[in-house]
Short mmCIF file of C-alpha atoms in Angstrom, two decimals:
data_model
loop_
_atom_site.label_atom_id
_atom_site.label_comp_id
_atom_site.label_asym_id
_atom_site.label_seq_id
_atom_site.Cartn_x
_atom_site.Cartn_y
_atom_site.Cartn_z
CA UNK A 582 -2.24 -38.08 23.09
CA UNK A 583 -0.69 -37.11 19.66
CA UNK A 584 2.57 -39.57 18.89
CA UNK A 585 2.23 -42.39 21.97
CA UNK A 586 2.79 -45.34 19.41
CA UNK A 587 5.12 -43.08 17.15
CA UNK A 588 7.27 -42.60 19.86
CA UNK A 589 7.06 -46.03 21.27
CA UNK A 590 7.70 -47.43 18.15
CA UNK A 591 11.00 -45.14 17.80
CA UNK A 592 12.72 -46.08 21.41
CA UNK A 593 11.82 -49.83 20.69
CA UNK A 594 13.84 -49.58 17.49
CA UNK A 595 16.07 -48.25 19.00
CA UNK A 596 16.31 -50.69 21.57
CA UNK A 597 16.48 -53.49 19.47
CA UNK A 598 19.29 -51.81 17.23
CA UNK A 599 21.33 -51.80 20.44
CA UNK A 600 20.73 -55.61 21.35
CA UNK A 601 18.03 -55.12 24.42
CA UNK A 602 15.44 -57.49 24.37
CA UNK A 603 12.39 -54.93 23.88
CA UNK A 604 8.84 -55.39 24.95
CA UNK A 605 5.72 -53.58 24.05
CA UNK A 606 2.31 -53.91 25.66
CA UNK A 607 -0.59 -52.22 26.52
CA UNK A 608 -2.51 -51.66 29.69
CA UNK A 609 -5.35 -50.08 27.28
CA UNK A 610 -5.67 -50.92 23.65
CA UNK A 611 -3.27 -50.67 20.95
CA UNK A 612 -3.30 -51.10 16.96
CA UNK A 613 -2.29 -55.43 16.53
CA UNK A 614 1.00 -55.01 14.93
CA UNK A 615 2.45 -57.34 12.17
CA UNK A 616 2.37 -61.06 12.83
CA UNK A 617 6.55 -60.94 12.68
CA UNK A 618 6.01 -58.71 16.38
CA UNK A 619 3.37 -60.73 17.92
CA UNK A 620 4.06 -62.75 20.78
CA UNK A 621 2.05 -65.70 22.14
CA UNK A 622 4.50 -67.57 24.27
CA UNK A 623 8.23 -67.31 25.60
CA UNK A 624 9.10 -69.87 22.76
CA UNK A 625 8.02 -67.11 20.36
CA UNK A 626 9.09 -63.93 22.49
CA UNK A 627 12.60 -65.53 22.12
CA UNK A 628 11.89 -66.14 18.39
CA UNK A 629 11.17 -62.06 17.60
CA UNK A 630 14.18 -61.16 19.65
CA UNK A 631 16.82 -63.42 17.70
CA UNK A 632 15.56 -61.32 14.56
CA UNK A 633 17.02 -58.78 15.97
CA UNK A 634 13.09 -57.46 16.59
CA UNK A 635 11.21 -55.79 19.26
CA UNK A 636 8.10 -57.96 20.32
CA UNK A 637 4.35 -57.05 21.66
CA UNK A 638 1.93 -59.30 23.47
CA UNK A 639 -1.19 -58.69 24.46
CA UNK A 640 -4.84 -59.99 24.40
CA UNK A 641 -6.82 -60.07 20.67
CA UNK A 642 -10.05 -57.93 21.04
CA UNK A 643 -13.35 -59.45 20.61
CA UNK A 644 -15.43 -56.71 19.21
CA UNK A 645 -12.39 -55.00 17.97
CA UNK A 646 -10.04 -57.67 16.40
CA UNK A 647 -7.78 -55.16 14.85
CA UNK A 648 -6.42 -54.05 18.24
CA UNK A 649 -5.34 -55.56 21.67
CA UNK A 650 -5.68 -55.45 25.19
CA UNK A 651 -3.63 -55.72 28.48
CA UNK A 652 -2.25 -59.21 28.30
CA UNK A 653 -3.06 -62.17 31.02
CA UNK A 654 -0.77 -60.69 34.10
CA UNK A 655 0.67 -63.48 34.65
CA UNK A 656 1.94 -63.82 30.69
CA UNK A 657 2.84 -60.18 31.31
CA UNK A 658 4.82 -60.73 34.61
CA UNK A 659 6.88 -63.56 32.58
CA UNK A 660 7.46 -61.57 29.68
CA UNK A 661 8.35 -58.74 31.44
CA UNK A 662 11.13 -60.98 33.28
CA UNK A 663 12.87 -61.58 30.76
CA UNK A 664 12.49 -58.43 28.96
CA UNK A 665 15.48 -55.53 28.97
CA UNK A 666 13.03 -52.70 28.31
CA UNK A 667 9.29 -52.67 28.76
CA UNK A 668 7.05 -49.84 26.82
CA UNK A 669 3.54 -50.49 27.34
CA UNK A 670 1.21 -47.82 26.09
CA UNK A 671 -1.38 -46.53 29.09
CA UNK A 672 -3.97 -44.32 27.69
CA UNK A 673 -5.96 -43.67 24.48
CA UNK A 674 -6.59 -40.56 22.59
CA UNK A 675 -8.44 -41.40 19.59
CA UNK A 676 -5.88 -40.58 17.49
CA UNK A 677 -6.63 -37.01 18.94
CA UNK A 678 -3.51 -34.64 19.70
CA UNK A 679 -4.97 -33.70 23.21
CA UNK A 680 -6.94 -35.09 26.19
CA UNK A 681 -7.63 -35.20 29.57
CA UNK A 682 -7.71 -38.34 31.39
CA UNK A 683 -11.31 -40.16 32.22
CA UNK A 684 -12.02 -41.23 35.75
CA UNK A 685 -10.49 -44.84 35.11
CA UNK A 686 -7.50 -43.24 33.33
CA UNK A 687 -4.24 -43.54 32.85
CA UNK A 688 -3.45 -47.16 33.93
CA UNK A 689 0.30 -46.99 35.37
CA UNK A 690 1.58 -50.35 36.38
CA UNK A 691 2.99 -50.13 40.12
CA UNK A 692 6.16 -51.54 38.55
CA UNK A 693 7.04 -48.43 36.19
CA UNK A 694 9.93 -46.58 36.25
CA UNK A 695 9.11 -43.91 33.96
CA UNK A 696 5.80 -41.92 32.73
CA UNK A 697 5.82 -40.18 29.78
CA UNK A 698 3.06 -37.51 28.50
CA UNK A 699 2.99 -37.05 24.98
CA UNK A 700 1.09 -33.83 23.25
CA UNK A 701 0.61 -32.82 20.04
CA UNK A 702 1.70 -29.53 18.75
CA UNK A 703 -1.11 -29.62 16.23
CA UNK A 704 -4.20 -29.04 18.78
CA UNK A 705 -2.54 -25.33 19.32
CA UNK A 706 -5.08 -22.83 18.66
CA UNK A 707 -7.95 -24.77 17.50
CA UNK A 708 -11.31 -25.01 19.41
CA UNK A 709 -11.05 -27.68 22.18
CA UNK A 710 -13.93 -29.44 20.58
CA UNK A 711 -12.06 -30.15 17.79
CA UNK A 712 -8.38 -30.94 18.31
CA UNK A 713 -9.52 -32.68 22.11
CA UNK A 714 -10.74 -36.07 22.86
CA UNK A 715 -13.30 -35.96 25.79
CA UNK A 716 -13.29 -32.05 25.63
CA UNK A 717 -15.45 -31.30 27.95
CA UNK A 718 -13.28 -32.52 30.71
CA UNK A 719 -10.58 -30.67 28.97
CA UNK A 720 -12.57 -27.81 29.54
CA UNK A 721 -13.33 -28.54 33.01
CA UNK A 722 -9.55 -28.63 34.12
CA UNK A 723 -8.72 -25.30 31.37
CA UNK A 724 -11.44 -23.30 32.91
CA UNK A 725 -12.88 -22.61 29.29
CA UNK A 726 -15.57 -23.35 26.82
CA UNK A 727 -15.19 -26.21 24.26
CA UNK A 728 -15.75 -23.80 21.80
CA UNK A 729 -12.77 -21.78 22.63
CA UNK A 730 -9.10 -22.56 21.16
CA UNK A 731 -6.33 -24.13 22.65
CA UNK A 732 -3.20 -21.80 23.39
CA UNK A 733 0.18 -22.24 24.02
CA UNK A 734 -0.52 -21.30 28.06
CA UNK A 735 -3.26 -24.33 28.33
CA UNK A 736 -1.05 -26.42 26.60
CA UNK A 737 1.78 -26.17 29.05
CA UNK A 738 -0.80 -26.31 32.13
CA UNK A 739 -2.68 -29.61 30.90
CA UNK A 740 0.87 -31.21 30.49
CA UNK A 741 2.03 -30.78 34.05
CA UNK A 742 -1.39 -31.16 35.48
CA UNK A 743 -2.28 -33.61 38.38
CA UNK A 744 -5.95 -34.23 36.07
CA UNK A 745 -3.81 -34.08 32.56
CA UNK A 746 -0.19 -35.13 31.82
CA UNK A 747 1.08 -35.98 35.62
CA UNK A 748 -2.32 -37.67 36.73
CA UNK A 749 -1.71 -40.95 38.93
CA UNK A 750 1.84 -40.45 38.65
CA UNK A 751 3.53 -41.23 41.90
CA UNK A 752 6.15 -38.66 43.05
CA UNK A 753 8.81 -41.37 43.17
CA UNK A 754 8.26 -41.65 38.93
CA UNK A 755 10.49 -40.12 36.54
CA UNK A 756 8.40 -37.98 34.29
CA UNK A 757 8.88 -36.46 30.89
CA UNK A 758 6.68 -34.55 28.49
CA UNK A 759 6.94 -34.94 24.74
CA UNK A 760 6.00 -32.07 22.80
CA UNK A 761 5.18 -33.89 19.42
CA UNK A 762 4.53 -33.24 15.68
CA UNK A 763 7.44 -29.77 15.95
CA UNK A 764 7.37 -30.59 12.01
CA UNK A 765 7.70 -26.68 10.93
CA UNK A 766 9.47 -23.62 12.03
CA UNK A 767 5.86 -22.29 13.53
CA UNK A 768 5.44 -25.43 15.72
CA UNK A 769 8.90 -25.38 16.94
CA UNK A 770 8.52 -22.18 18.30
CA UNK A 771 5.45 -22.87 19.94
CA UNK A 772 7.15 -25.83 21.37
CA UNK A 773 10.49 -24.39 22.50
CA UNK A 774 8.22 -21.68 24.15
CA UNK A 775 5.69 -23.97 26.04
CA UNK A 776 8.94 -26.55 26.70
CA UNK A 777 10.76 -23.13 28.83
CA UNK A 778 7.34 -22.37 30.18
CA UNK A 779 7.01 -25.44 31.94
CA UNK A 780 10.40 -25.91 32.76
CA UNK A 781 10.33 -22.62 34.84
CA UNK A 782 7.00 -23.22 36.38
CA UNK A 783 7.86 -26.84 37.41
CA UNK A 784 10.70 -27.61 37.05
CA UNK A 785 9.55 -31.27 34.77
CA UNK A 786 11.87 -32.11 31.79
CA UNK A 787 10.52 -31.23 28.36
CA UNK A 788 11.40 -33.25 24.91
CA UNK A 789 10.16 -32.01 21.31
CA UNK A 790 9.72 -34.15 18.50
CA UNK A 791 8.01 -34.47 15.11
CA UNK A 792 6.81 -37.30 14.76
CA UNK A 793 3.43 -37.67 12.15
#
């Protein structure tokens, strides 16, 4: 939750800035990007990547035509061939800064390399019902009420978290947690000290960010 598409959308500029032939997807649902990104064939995938581009494919949603879902596997499994880099987006927040995953959730391809949990710093110390989607279940893992806030501690735990960040992650995956949204002094702080709190308790490798 809290930066997933920010974040994707940095490392696949970045990508494409250094020549890699960049593919995003979604095993979930994701916002449709521009028609210049969209990708319906390898005629066009090729197309977006001689821009110097980084393209997306997926499935157009029928009640939802604004967004898209997982592509046909076996358009995925082509694309992905001939991709350098593959960031596919596996879990929806409703543009919440903090969840815990649903029974059916996160969908991690067998094929991944590396999982990434992104949290946003702005849920800190407001009332799980409001800064969480699906709270309740956030509540369930925490131990609290939805009424109470969000600290620094529950933060930390819900990242590393076998129901929260590091749920259906196989121990052969390289993990990283994002702290996101570090966009003022207060926030950093809170971030550099839940980023040494986790990296003491686990061990797992902490990033901050800011993006909005």
């Amino acid at each position: 939750a809290g930066g997933k598409s920010s974040l994707i959308t940095c490392i696949a500029d970045w990508g494409a800035l250094h020549q890699k032939k960049v593919l995003v997807t979604t095993t979930t649902h994701i916002f449709r990007p521009s028609s210049l990104k969209l990708a319906q064939n390898e005629q066009e995938l090729e197309h977006i990547w001689q821009t110097d581009n980084w393209a997306v494919i997926g499935t157009v949603d029928s009640v939802q035509p604004q967004k898209l879902q997982s592509p046909d596997p076996h358009w995925l499994q082509r694309a992905a061939e001939l991709a350098d880099l593959i960031l596919i987006e596996a879990d929806g927040s409703k543009r919440l800064p903090c969840k815990v995953p649903d029974s059916h959730e996160p969908v991690i391809l067998p094929q991944t390399d590396v999982v990434v949990a992104v949290l946003g710093l702005s849920a800190l110390n407001l009332p799980l019902k409001d800064c969480c989607f699906r709270p309740e279940l956030v509540a369930q893992v925490l131990g609290k009420a939805v009424e109470e806030v969000l600290t620094e501690e529950d933060l930390a735990g819900l990242a590393v978290s076998a129901k929260g960040g590091k749920k259906n992650v196989l121990p052969e995956k390289d993990f990283y947690i994002v702290l996101n949204k570090a966009d003022d002094e207060k926030r950093l702080k809170m971030a550099e000290r839940i980023a040494l709190r986790v990296e003491r308790d686990s061990g797992e490798k902490v990033r901050i960010t800011s993006f909005r």
